[in-house]
Amino acid sequence: MPGDYQILASIHKQIGIGGFARQMTGHLIDYAQRNNWMGRQIVDLGCGTGESLLWLTKHHYIVTGVDKSTEMLTIARNYLAENNANVSLTQGDLRNVSNISGQDMVLAINVLSELDNIRELERAFMHIHSMLRDERWLVFDMYTIEGLVTRNQAGYNLEHDDDALTIFAANRFDYEKSIQYRDYIIFQKDNNGWQRVEAGRSLRAYPIQALTALVQRSGFNVQHVLNTDLNPHKPGNSTPRVIIFASKK
């Protein structure tokens, strides 16, 4: 599961890792409720710094956050404590989490595109299936191939610059595998001067039809395939990501 989060966690705000979750969580829950989803218990897979968790707890859901990165969980724990939010946090890999069950929703925002290949994605779906009660929902997003190509067009650019921190990002794209790589070069000032660190993150996309077929093969009924405006996605239409709502069979 790519992503140097022992480094990226410290610059998550500057590179906007939690932005999509912060923007979308409330809208996704609202859409689910307007389409007959009911429940209180929610798992946030790849919870990162806790952007979704805070919204969910403030709206009285019983929430468990799961993330592989201890550094991201530390930031999430502090962020939630500062906002008086009580959340259960668990370190774990979404491809093999096995100690969670009886959930009404599994939410996976801005995380599944980080899995290396289709087999790992299928493993994740199978474990998610075991977490849910019957007919309860998995809600997740994935970059489209178009979305990653567009993301890649940023080329080499300055992501952030202030008196103590400068971040450059270099983008490259593997057209054969539909993987977009973003390599960060980080200059951080401390008492010994400027220190240089490098870190990377990679994202993979799949054809939408293949993705929905995999979800169904993993024991779900696909209920809705949406664009980022939460309108139905139609084949051939443009969208940087798809958002899929699927119920456990």
mmCIF file of N, CA and C in Angstrom, residues 39-137:
data_model
loop_
_atom_site.group_PDB
_atom_site.id
_atom_site.type_symbol
_atom_site.label_atom_id
_atom_site.label_comp_id
_atom_site.label_asym_id
_atom_site.label_seq_id
_atom_site.Cartn_x
_atom_site.Cartn_y
_atom_site.Cartn_z
ATOM 1 N N GLY A 39 -28.805 3.761 10.030
ATOM 2 C CA GLY A 39 -27.808 3.147 10.896
ATOM 3 C C GLY A 39 -27.091 4.172 11.742
ATOM 4 N N ARG A 40 -26.326 3.651 12.736
ATOM 5 C CA ARG A 40 -25.570 4.528 13.636
ATOM 6 C C ARG A 40 -24.092 4.155 13.696
ATOM 7 N N GLN A 41 -23.758 2.904 13.385
ATOM 8 C CA GLN A 41 -22.386 2.447 13.563
ATOM 9 C C GLN A 41 -21.638 2.520 12.230
ATOM 10 N N ILE A 42 -20.533 3.273 12.212
ATOM 11 C CA ILE A 42 -19.794 3.521 10.973
ATOM 12 C C ILE A 42 -18.307 3.301 11.213
ATOM 13 N N VAL A 43 -17.676 2.586 10.290
ATOM 14 C CA VAL A 43 -16.221 2.455 10.268
ATOM 15 C C VAL A 43 -15.679 3.361 9.171
ATOM 16 N N ASP A 44 -14.664 4.134 9.522
ATOM 17 C CA ASP A 44 -13.960 4.988 8.553
ATOM 18 C C ASP A 44 -12.610 4.343 8.267
ATOM 19 N N LEU A 45 -12.504 3.677 7.109
ATOM 20 C CA LEU A 45 -11.260 3.009 6.728
ATOM 21 C C LEU A 45 -10.308 4.018 6.092
ATOM 22 N N GLY A 46 -9.041 3.953 6.486
ATOM 23 C CA GLY A 46 -8.092 4.951 6.005
ATOM 24 C C GLY A 46 -8.465 6.316 6.541
ATOM 25 N N CYS A 47 -8.739 6.373 7.845
ATOM 26 C CA CYS A 47 -9.301 7.593 8.450
ATOM 27 C C CYS A 47 -8.323 8.759 8.455
ATOM 28 N N GLY A 48 -7.042 8.483 8.259
ATOM 29 C CA GLY A 48 -6.063 9.559 8.175
ATOM 30 C C GLY A 48 -6.052 10.441 9.407
ATOM 31 N N THR A 49 -6.146 11.736 9.205
ATOM 32 C CA THR A 49 -6.050 12.701 10.308
ATOM 33 C C THR A 49 -7.393 12.975 10.974
ATOM 34 N N GLY A 50 -8.447 12.256 10.592
ATOM 35 C CA GLY A 50 -9.710 12.332 11.315
ATOM 36 C C GLY A 50 -10.733 13.314 10.787
ATOM 37 N N GLU A 51 -10.585 13.749 9.541
ATOM 38 C CA GLU A 51 -11.523 14.740 8.994
ATOM 39 C C GLU A 51 -12.954 14.198 8.972
ATOM 40 N N SER A 52 -13.140 12.983 8.486
ATOM 41 C CA SER A 52 -14.487 12.394 8.472
ATOM 42 C C SER A 52 -14.953 12.054 9.878
ATOM 43 N N LEU A 53 -14.035 11.567 10.708
ATOM 44 C CA LEU A 53 -14.403 11.147 12.058
ATOM 45 C C LEU A 53 -15.012 12.288 12.861
ATOM 46 N N LEU A 54 -14.440 13.465 12.739
ATOM 47 C CA LEU A 54 -14.963 14.599 13.508
ATOM 48 C C LEU A 54 -16.384 14.922 13.085
ATOM 49 N N TRP A 55 -16.652 14.975 11.794
ATOM 50 C CA TRP A 55 -18.009 15.265 11.329
ATOM 51 C C TRP A 55 -18.982 14.196 11.843
ATOM 52 N N LEU A 56 -18.598 12.940 11.744
ATOM 53 C CA LEU A 56 -19.489 11.845 12.137
ATOM 54 C C LEU A 56 -19.807 11.870 13.630
ATOM 55 N N THR A 57 -18.796 12.124 14.453
ATOM 56 C CA THR A 57 -19.061 12.160 15.889
ATOM 57 C C THR A 57 -19.913 13.361 16.271
ATOM 58 N N LYS A 58 -19.694 14.482 15.613
ATOM 59 C CA LYS A 58 -20.504 15.660 15.901
ATOM 60 C C LYS A 58 -21.965 15.443 15.520
ATOM 61 N N HIS A 59 -22.209 14.489 14.629
ATOM 62 C CA HIS A 59 -23.579 14.161 14.236
ATOM 63 C C HIS A 59 -24.056 12.860 14.877
ATOM 64 N N HIS A 60 -23.384 12.484 15.974
ATOM 65 C CA HIS A 60 -23.855 11.456 16.903
ATOM 66 C C HIS A 60 -23.813 10.035 16.339
ATOM 67 N N TYR A 61 -22.892 9.780 15.426
ATOM 68 C CA TYR A 61 -22.662 8.409 14.989
ATOM 69 C C TYR A 61 -21.637 7.746 15.910
ATOM 70 N N ILE A 62 -21.742 6.429 16.013
ATOM 71 C CA ILE A 62 -20.768 5.632 16.769
ATOM 72 C C ILE A 62 -19.706 5.205 15.766
ATOM 73 N N VAL A 63 -18.492 5.704 15.952
ATOM 74 C CA VAL A 63 -17.508 5.638 14.873
ATOM 75 C C VAL A 63 -16.233 4.931 15.318
ATOM 76 N N THR A 64 -15.683 4.138 14.395
ATOM 77 C CA THR A 64 -14.363 3.542 14.557
ATOM 78 C C THR A 64 -13.493 3.992 13.393
ATOM 79 N N GLY A 65 -12.326 4.534 13.703
ATOM 80 C CA GLY A 65 -11.386 4.934 12.667
ATOM 81 C C GLY A 65 -10.260 3.925 12.559
ATOM 82 N N VAL A 66 -9.948 3.532 11.331
ATOM 83 C CA VAL A 66 -8.881 2.555 11.086
ATOM 84 C C VAL A 66 -7.876 3.166 10.118
ATOM 85 N N ASP A 67 -6.604 3.088 10.459
ATOM 86 C CA ASP A 67 -5.562 3.546 9.548
ATOM 87 C C ASP A 67 -4.299 2.733 9.795
ATOM 88 N N LYS A 68 -3.534 2.540 8.726
ATOM 89 C CA LYS A 68 -2.290 1.771 8.832
ATOM 90 C C LYS A 68 -1.173 2.594 9.453
ATOM 91 N N SER A 69 -1.228 3.901 9.309
ATOM 92 C CA SER A 69 -0.131 4.781 9.719
ATOM 93 C C SER A 69 -0.273 5.225 11.168
ATOM 94 N N THR A 70 0.710 4.892 11.987
ATOM 95 C CA THR A 70 0.686 5.354 13.376
ATOM 96 C C THR A 70 0.814 6.875 13.440
ATOM 97 N N GLU A 71 1.562 7.446 12.496
ATOM 98 C CA GLU A 71 1.746 8.899 12.486
ATOM 99 C C GLU A 71 0.430 9.620 12.193
ATOM 100 N N MET A 72 -0.334 9.104 11.225
ATOM 101 C CA MET A 72 -1.629 9.713 10.920
ATOM 102 C C MET A 72 -2.597 9.548 12.097
ATOM 103 N N LEU A 73 -2.570 8.392 12.745
ATOM 104 C CA LEU A 73 -3.459 8.164 13.883
ATOM 105 C C LEU A 73 -3.109 9.080 15.059
ATOM 106 N N THR A 74 -1.835 9.354 15.252
ATOM 107 C CA THR A 74 -1.435 10.279 16.316
ATOM 108 C C THR A 74 -2.008 11.670 16.063
ATOM 109 N N ILE A 75 -1.918 12.124 14.820
ATOM 110 C CA ILE A 75 -2.487 13.428 14.466
ATOM 111 C C ILE A 75 -4.002 13.408 14.651
ATOM 112 N N ALA A 76 -4.641 12.323 14.218
ATOM 113 C CA ALA A 76 -6.097 12.203 14.367
ATOM 114 C C ALA A 76 -6.505 12.232 15.834
ATOM 115 N N ARG A 77 -5.770 11.507 16.653
ATOM 116 C CA ARG A 77 -6.098 11.448 18.085
ATOM 117 C C ARG A 77 -6.024 12.843 18.721
ATOM 118 N N ASN A 78 -4.983 13.584 18.396
ATOM 119 C CA ASN A 78 -4.834 14.935 18.942
ATOM 120 C C ASN A 78 -5.909 15.877 18.402
ATOM 121 N N TYR A 79 -6.192 15.769 17.116
ATOM 122 C CA TYR A 79 -7.214 16.606 16.473
ATOM 123 C C TYR A 79 -8.586 16.361 17.091
ATOM 124 N N LEU A 80 -8.917 15.098 17.309
ATOM 125 C CA LEU A 80 -10.218 14.765 17.885
ATOM 126 C C LEU A 80 -10.304 15.202 19.346
ATOM 127 N N ALA A 81 -9.203 15.039 20.085
ATOM 128 C CA ALA A 81 -9.197 15.458 21.480
ATOM 129 C C ALA A 81 -9.384 16.965 21.605
ATOM 130 N N GLU A 82 -8.751 17.713 20.720
ATOM 131 C CA GLU A 82 -8.897 19.178 20.730
ATOM 132 C C GLU A 82 -10.337 19.596 20.483
ATOM 133 N N ASN A 83 -11.089 18.747 19.772
ATOM 134 C CA ASN A 83 -12.483 19.059 19.453
ATOM 135 C C ASN A 83 -13.469 18.266 20.308
ATOM 136 N N ASN A 84 -12.954 17.689 21.409
ATOM 137 C CA ASN A 84 -13.799 16.964 22.374
ATOM 138 C C ASN A 84 -14.609 15.858 21.715
ATOM 139 N N ALA A 85 -13.983 15.156 20.781
ATOM 140 C CA ALA A 85 -14.654 14.062 20.074
ATOM 141 C C ALA A 85 -14.146 12.725 20.588
ATOM 142 N N ASN A 86 -15.080 11.838 20.912
ATOM 143 C CA ASN A 86 -14.740 10.521 21.451
ATOM 144 C C ASN A 86 -14.876 9.475 20.344
ATOM 145 N N VAL A 87 -13.735 8.966 19.873
ATOM 146 C CA VAL A 87 -13.715 8.025 18.760
ATOM 147 C C VAL A 87 -12.776 6.874 19.083
ATOM 148 N N SER A 88 -13.163 5.668 18.696
ATOM 149 C CA SER A 88 -12.277 4.520 18.810
ATOM 150 C C SER A 88 -11.357 4.484 17.595
ATOM 151 N N LEU A 89 -10.052 4.489 17.825
ATOM 152 C CA LEU A 89 -9.072 4.458 16.747
ATOM 153 C C LEU A 89 -8.296 3.144 16.797
ATOM 154 N N THR A 90 -8.107 2.543 15.628
ATOM 155 C CA THR A 90 -7.433 1.253 15.527
ATOM 156 C C THR A 90 -6.386 1.306 14.430
ATOM 157 N N GLN A 91 -5.189 0.828 14.732
ATOM 158 C CA GLN A 91 -4.180 0.707 13.693
ATOM 159 C C GLN A 91 -4.398 -0.612 12.962
ATOM 160 N N GLY A 92 -4.500 -0.537 11.648
ATOM 161 C CA GLY A 92 -4.711 -1.755 10.878
ATOM 162 C C GLY A 92 -4.706 -1.481 9.396
ATOM 163 N N ASP A 93 -4.462 -2.529 8.649
ATOM 164 C CA ASP A 93 -4.427 -2.469 7.190
ATOM 165 C C ASP A 93 -5.802 -2.867 6.659
ATOM 166 N N LEU A 94 -6.394 -2.013 5.842
ATOM 167 C CA LEU A 94 -7.762 -2.275 5.375
ATOM 168 C C LEU A 94 -7.870 -3.548 4.553
ATOM 169 N N ARG A 95 -6.730 -4.112 4.112
ATOM 170 C CA ARG A 95 -6.772 -5.344 3.338
ATOM 171 C C ARG A 95 -6.947 -6.576 4.203
ATOM 172 N N ASN A 96 -6.771 -6.439 5.523
ATOM 173 C CA ASN A 96 -6.889 -7.629 6.372
ATOM 174 C C ASN A 96 -7.487 -7.349 7.748
ATOM 175 N N VAL A 97 -8.206 -6.250 7.896
ATOM 176 C CA VAL A 97 -8.884 -5.979 9.164
ATOM 177 C C VAL A 97 -9.915 -7.080 9.415
ATOM 178 N N SER A 98 -9.857 -7.701 10.597
ATOM 179 C CA SER A 98 -10.737 -8.853 10.841
ATOM 180 C C SER A 98 -11.455 -8.797 12.182
ATOM 181 N N ASN A 99 -11.242 -7.743 12.961
ATOM 182 C CA ASN A 99 -11.812 -7.692 14.314
ATOM 183 C C ASN A 99 -12.953 -6.695 14.439
ATOM 184 N N ILE A 100 -13.571 -6.334 13.315
ATOM 185 C CA ILE A 100 -14.685 -5.386 13.319
ATOM 186 C C ILE A 100 -15.873 -6.032 12.619
ATOM 187 N N SER A 101 -17.043 -5.944 13.223
ATOM 188 C CA SER A 101 -18.246 -6.536 12.619
ATOM 189 C C SER A 101 -19.469 -5.758 13.070
ATOM 190 N N GLY A 102 -20.625 -6.093 12.493
ATOM 191 C CA GLY A 102 -21.892 -5.507 12.913
ATOM 192 C C GLY A 102 -22.056 -4.043 12.579
ATOM 193 N N GLN A 103 -21.395 -3.567 11.529
ATOM 194 C CA GLN A 103 -21.434 -2.154 11.180
ATOM 195 C C GLN A 103 -22.574 -1.845 10.204
ATOM 196 N N ASP A 104 -23.038 -0.602 10.271
ATOM 197 C CA ASP A 104 -24.099 -0.148 9.370
ATOM 198 C C ASP A 104 -23.545 0.507 8.106
ATOM 199 N N MET A 105 -22.307 0.984 8.176
ATOM 200 C CA MET A 105 -21.662 1.568 6.998
ATOM 201 C C MET A 105 -20.155 1.445 7.149
ATOM 202 N N VAL A 106 -19.507 1.168 6.045
ATOM 203 C CA VAL A 106 -18.056 1.321 5.946
ATOM 204 C C VAL A 106 -17.804 2.451 4.959
ATOM 205 N N LEU A 107 -17.109 3.453 5.431
ATOM 206 C CA LEU A 107 -16.785 4.624 4.636
ATOM 207 C C LEU A 107 -15.292 4.565 4.302
ATOM 208 N N ALA A 108 -14.960 4.695 3.019
ATOM 209 C CA ALA A 108 -13.552 4.644 2.594
ATOM 210 C C ALA A 108 -13.326 5.781 1.602
ATOM 211 N N ILE A 109 -12.895 6.923 2.119
ATOM 212 C CA ILE A 109 -12.721 8.123 1.306
ATOM 213 C C ILE A 109 -11.238 8.356 1.040
ATOM 214 N N ASN A 110 -10.905 8.507 -0.219
ATOM 215 C CA ASN A 110 -9.548 8.873 -0.625
ATOM 216 C C ASN A 110 -8.514 7.859 -0.156
ATOM 217 N N VAL A 111 -8.862 6.557 -0.221
ATOM 218 C CA VAL A 111 -7.912 5.545 0.251
ATOM 219 C C VAL A 111 -7.780 4.357 -0.689
ATOM 220 N N LEU A 112 -8.860 3.885 -1.311
ATOM 221 C CA LEU A 112 -8.782 2.637 -2.075
ATOM 222 C C LEU A 112 -7.961 2.770 -3.347
ATOM 223 N N SER A 113 -7.811 3.981 -3.860
ATOM 224 C CA SER A 113 -6.953 4.178 -5.037
ATOM 225 C C SER A 113 -5.483 3.938 -4.721
ATOM 226 N N GLU A 114 -5.145 3.826 -3.437
ATOM 227 C CA GLU A 114 -3.760 3.595 -3.063
ATOM 228 C C GLU A 114 -3.370 2.124 -3.098
ATOM 229 N N LEU A 115 -4.324 1.232 -3.258
ATOM 230 C CA LEU A 115 -3.995 -0.189 -3.301
ATOM 231 C C LEU A 115 -3.269 -0.527 -4.598
ATOM 232 N N ASP A 116 -2.357 -1.494 -4.505
ATOM 233 C CA ASP A 116 -1.417 -1.751 -5.593
ATOM 234 C C ASP A 116 -2.028 -2.391 -6.825
ATOM 235 N N ASN A 117 -3.018 -3.278 -6.623
ATOM 236 C CA ASN A 117 -3.525 -4.040 -7.761
ATOM 237 C C ASN A 117 -4.936 -4.538 -7.481
ATOM 238 N N ILE A 118 -5.524 -5.165 -8.480
ATOM 239 C CA ILE A 118 -6.918 -5.591 -8.386
ATOM 240 C C ILE A 118 -7.116 -6.668 -7.324
ATOM 241 N N ARG A 119 -6.103 -7.511 -7.095
ATOM 242 C CA ARG A 119 -6.227 -8.549 -6.074
ATOM 243 C C ARG A 119 -6.299 -7.939 -4.679
ATOM 244 N N GLU A 120 -5.487 -6.904 -4.446
ATOM 245 C CA GLU A 120 -5.545 -6.242 -3.145
ATOM 246 C C GLU A 120 -6.877 -5.527 -2.948
ATOM 247 N N LEU A 121 -7.399 -4.968 -4.009
ATOM 248 C CA LEU A 121 -8.699 -4.313 -3.931
ATOM 249 C C LEU A 121 -9.792 -5.330 -3.610
ATOM 250 N N GLU A 122 -9.718 -6.489 -4.225
ATOM 251 C CA GLU A 122 -10.706 -7.540 -3.954
ATOM 252 C C GLU A 122 -10.599 -8.012 -2.507
ATOM 253 N N ARG A 123 -9.374 -8.163 -2.006
ATOM 254 C CA ARG A 123 -9.187 -8.543 -0.596
ATOM 255 C C ARG A 123 -9.829 -7.519 0.322
ATOM 256 N N ALA A 124 -9.643 -6.253 0.014
ATOM 257 C CA ALA A 124 -10.237 -5.193 0.836
ATOM 258 C C ALA A 124 -11.759 -5.302 0.827
ATOM 259 N N PHE A 125 -12.353 -5.509 -0.347
ATOM 260 C CA PHE A 125 -13.810 -5.619 -0.437
ATOM 261 C C PHE A 125 -14.328 -6.816 0.370
ATOM 262 N N MET A 126 -13.605 -7.921 0.339
ATOM 263 C CA MET A 126 -14.049 -9.104 1.075
ATOM 264 C C MET A 126 -14.015 -8.856 2.583
ATOM 265 N N HIS A 127 -12.974 -8.168 3.070
ATOM 266 C CA HIS A 127 -12.912 -7.851 4.500
ATOM 267 C C HIS A 127 -13.981 -6.834 4.880
ATOM 268 N N ILE A 128 -14.221 -5.877 4.021
ATOM 269 C CA ILE A 128 -15.282 -4.902 4.277
ATOM 270 C C ILE A 128 -16.631 -5.614 4.348
ATOM 271 N N HIS A 129 -16.840 -6.572 3.467
ATOM 272 C CA HIS A 129 -18.091 -7.345 3.464
ATOM 273 C C HIS A 129 -18.342 -7.987 4.824
ATOM 274 N N SER A 130 -17.276 -8.512 5.451
ATOM 275 C CA SER A 130 -17.427 -9.184 6.744
ATOM 276 C C SER A 130 -17.695 -8.196 7.885
ATOM 277 N N MET A 131 -17.391 -6.924 7.690
ATOM 278 C CA MET A 131 -17.630 -5.922 8.735
ATOM 279 C C MET A 131 -19.092 -5.510 8.828
ATOM 280 N N LEU A 132 -19.818 -5.652 7.735
ATOM 281 C CA LEU A 132 -21.151 -5.058 7.628
ATOM 282 C C LEU A 132 -22.264 -6.026 8.006
ATOM 283 N N ARG A 133 -23.325 -5.460 8.563
ATOM 284 C CA ARG A 133 -24.574 -6.203 8.693
ATOM 285 C C ARG A 133 -25.196 -6.355 7.312
ATOM 286 N N ASP A 134 -26.078 -7.338 7.178
ATOM 287 C CA ASP A 134 -26.743 -7.567 5.888
ATOM 288 C C ASP A 134 -27.485 -6.311 5.432
ATOM 289 N N GLU A 135 -27.361 -6.023 4.153
ATOM 290 C CA GLU A 135 -28.030 -4.904 3.478
ATOM 291 C C GLU A 135 -27.506 -3.536 3.917
ATOM 292 N N ARG A 136 -26.439 -3.512 4.709
ATOM 293 C CA ARG A 136 -25.828 -2.235 5.066
ATOM 294 C C ARG A 136 -24.793 -1.848 4.005
ATOM 295 N N TRP A 137 -24.269 -0.637 4.091
ATOM 296 C CA TRP A 137 -23.627 -0.016 2.933
ATOM 297 C C TRP A 137 -22.123 0.186 3.050
#
